[in-house]
Coordinates of C-alpha atoms in Angstrom, one line a residue:
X170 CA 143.0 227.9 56.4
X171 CA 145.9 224.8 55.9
X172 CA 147.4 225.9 59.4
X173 CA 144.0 225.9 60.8
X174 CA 142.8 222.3 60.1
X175 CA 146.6 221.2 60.5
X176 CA 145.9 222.5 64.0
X177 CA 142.7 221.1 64.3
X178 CA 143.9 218.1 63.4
X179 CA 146.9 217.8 65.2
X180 CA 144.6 218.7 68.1
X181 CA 142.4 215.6 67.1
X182 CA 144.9 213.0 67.0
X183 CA 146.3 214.3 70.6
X184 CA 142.9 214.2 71.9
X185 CA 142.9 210.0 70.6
X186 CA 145.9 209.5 72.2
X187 CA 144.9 211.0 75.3
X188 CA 142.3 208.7 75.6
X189 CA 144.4 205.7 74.2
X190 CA 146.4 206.5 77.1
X191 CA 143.7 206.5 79.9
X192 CA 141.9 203.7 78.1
X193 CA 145.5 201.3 78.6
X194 CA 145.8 202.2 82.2
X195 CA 142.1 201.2 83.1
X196 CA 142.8 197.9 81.4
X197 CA 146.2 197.7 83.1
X198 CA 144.1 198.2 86.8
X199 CA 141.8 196.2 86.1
X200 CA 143.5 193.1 85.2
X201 CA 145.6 193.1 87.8
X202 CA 143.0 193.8 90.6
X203 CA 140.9 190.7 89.1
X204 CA 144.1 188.7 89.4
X205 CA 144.8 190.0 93.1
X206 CA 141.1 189.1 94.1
X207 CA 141.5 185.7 92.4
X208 CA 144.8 184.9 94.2
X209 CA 143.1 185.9 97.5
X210 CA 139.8 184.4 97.0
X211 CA 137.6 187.9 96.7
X212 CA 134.6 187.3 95.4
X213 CA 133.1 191.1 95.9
X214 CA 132.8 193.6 93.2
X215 CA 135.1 195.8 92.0
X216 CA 133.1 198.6 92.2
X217 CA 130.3 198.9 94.6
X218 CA 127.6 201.8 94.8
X219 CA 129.2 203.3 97.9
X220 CA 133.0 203.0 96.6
X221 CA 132.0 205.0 93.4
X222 CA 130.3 207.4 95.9
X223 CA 133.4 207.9 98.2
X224 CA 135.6 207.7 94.4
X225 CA 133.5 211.1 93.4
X226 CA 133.9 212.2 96.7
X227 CA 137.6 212.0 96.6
X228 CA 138.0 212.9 93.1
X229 CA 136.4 216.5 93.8
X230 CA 139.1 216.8 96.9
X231 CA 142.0 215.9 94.5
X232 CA 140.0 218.5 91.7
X233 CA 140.6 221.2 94.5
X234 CA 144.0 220.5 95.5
X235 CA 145.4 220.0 91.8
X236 CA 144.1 223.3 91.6
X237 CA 145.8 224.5 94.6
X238 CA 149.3 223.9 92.7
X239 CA 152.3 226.3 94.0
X240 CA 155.5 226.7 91.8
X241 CA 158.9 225.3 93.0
X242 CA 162.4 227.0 92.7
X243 CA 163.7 223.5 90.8
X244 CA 161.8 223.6 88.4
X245 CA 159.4 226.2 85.5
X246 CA 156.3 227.7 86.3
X247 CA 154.6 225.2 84.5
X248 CA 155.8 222.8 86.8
X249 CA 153.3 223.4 89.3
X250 CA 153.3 221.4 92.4
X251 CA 150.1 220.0 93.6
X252 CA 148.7 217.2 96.4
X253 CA 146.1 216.0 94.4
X254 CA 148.3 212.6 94.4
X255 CA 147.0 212.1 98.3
X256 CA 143.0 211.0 97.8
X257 CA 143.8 208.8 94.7
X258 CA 146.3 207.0 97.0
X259 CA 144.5 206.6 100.1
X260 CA 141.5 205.6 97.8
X261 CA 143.7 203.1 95.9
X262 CA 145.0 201.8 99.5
X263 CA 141.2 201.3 100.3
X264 CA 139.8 200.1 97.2
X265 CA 142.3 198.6 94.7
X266 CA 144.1 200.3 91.6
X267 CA 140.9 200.7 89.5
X268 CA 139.8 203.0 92.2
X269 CA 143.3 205.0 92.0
X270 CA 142.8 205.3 88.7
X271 CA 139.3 206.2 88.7
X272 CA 139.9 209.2 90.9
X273 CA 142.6 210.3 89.3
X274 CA 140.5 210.4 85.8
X275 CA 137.7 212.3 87.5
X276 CA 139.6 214.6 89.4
X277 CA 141.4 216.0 85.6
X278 CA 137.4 216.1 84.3
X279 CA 136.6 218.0 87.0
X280 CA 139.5 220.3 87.1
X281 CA 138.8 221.2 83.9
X282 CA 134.6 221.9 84.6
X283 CA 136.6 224.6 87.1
X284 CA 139.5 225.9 85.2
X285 CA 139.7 225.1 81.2
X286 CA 143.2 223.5 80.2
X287 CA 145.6 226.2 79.5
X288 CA 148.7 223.7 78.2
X289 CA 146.3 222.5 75.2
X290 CA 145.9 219.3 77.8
X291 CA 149.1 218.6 77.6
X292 CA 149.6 219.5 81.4
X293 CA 146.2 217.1 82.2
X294 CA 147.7 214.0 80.9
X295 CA 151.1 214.6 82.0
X296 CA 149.3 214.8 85.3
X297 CA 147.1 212.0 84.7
X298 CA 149.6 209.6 83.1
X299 CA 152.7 210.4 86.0
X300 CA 149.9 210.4 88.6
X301 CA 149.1 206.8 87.5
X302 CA 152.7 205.7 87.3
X303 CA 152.4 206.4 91.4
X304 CA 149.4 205.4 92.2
X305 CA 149.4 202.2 90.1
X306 CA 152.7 200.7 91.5
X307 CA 152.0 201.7 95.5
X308 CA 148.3 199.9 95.2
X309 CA 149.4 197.2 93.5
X310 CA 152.4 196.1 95.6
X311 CA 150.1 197.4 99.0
X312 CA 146.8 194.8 97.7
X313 CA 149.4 192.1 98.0
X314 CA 149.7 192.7 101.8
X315 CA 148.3 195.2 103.7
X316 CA 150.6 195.7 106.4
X317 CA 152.7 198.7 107.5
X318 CA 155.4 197.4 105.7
X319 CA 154.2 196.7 102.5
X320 CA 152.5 200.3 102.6
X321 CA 156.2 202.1 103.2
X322 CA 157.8 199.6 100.6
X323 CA 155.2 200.5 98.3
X324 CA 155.2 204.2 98.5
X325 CA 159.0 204.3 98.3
X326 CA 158.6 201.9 94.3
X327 CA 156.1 204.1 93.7
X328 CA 157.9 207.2 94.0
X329 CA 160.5 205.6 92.0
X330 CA 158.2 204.3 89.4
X331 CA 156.7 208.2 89.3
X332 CA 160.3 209.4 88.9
X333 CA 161.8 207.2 86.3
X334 CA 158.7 207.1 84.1
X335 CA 157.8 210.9 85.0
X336 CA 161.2 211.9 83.9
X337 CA 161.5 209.9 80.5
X338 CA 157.7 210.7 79.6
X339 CA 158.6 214.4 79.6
X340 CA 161.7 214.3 77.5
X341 CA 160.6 211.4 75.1
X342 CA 156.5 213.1 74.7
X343 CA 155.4 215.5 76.1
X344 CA 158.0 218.4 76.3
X345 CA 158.6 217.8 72.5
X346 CA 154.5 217.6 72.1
X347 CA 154.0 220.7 74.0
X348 CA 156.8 222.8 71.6
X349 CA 155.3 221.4 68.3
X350 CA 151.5 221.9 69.5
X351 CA 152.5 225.6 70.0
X352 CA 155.3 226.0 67.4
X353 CA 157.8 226.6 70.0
X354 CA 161.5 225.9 69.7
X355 CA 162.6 223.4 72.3
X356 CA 165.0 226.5 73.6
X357 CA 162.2 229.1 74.0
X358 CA 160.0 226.4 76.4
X359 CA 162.6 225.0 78.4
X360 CA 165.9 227.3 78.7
X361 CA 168.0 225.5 76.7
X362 CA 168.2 222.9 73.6
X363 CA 168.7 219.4 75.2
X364 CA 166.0 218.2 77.1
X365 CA 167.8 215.8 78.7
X366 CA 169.5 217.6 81.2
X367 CA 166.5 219.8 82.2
X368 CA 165.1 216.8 82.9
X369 CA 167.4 215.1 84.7
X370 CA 167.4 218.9 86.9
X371 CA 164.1 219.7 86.9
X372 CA 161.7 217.3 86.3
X373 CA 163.2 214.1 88.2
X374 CA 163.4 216.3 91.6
X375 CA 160.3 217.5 91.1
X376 CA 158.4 214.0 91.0
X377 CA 160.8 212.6 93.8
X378 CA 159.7 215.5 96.7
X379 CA 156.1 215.0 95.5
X380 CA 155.9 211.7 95.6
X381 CA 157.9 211.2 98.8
X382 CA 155.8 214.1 100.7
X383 CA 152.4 212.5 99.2
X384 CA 153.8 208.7 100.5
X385 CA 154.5 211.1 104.4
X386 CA 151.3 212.3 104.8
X387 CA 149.3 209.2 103.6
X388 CA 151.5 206.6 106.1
X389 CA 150.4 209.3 108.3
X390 CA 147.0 210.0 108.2
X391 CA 146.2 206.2 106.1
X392 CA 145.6 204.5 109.8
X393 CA 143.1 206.8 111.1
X394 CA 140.9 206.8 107.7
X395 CA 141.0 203.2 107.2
X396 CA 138.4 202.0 109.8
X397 CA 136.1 204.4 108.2
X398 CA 136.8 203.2 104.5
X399 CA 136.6 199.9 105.9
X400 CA 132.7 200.3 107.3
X401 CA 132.0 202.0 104.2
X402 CA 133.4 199.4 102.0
X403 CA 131.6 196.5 104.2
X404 CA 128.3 198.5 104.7

């Protein structure tokens, strides 16, 4: 009965820190995008009616393609690599880094309406929380000045931004969290006993060829959606 409410609460306090985490990251968006809109003289809204309809929209395509993952021969099976990066940066290109954020919030909730966490959510807010650390940096830097550019300078920080703070976030939290949440030695979940070299093998590639293929196919396809974003945002 001890090991069960230890569990239970162990559970509890990751679930608070979860939403600790999500909860600093809005805050973090949103004071920056109200002090990019003052600089510029923006008076509109944040968040319209239609850009919360196109965020829902695009959070249900990122839902899909996070659950479209695929392994990679760098790194573990739980390492899955997914796209789901792509709508919450053309939506944070369109809309500002709440938007960014807001998809990539919705798109975890909705994952886990189709497929129930399986990592104890560990894997949801390692997702969430590197998927931030891109998306915040690229709209940020891109709200600035929206040119061609700024868009390629911008995806290449934010692929470093994903990289360095992807890499450190696994072997400072969440690969440690992950072991004691399911009693695991540290050498039964990763292959060996220091993290810091799995991480420096594994993890840091990993986050560099997602970020720079997500940063490839938004440059390419950002041009052609814009005008449409654009007339929805103004309509």
């Amino acid at each position: 009965m001890s090991e069960l409410v230890k569990s239970i609460q162990e559970n509890v306090v990751f679930f608070l820190q979860f939403m600790a985490v999500v909860a600093a990251i809005f805050i973090v968006a949103y004071v920056v995008e109200k002090l990019v809109a003052k600089k510029q003289a923006v008076t509109e809204r944040i968040l319209t009616t239609r850009k919360i309809a196109v965020i829902g929209m695009f959070s249900a395509i990122a839902a899909i393609l996070m659950l479209l993952e695929f392994p990679t021969p760098i790194a573990p099976s739980f390492y899955g690599m997914d796209f789901s990066e792509l709508p919450a940066l053309v939506g944070a290109f369109a809309y500002g880094p709440v938007a960014g954020v807001m998809i990539e919030f919705c798109k975890i909730i909705l994952k886990l309406l189709f497929k129930p966490t399986s990592t104890a959510f560990v894997g949801e807010l390692s997702n969430f929380a590197v998927g931030c650390s891109f998306i915040l940096p690229a709209s940020i830097i891109y709200s600035l000045h929206k040119n061609k550019k700024t868009a390629i300078v911008s995806c290449v920080v934010a692929t470093l931004c994903m990289t360095v703070f992807g890499t450190a976030f696994n072997a400072v939290y969440l690969l440690p969290k992950f072991a004691q949440m399911y009693g695991m030695h540290m050498k039964d979940l990763i292959g060996m006993d220091d993290v810091v070299p799995f991480v420096c093998f594994a993890v840091a590639p990993h986050n560099l060829i997602k970020g720079g293929s997500v940063s490839l196919i938004t440059l390419l396809i950002y041009k052609k959606l814009s005008p449409i974003l654009k007339k929805t945002n103004q309509a």
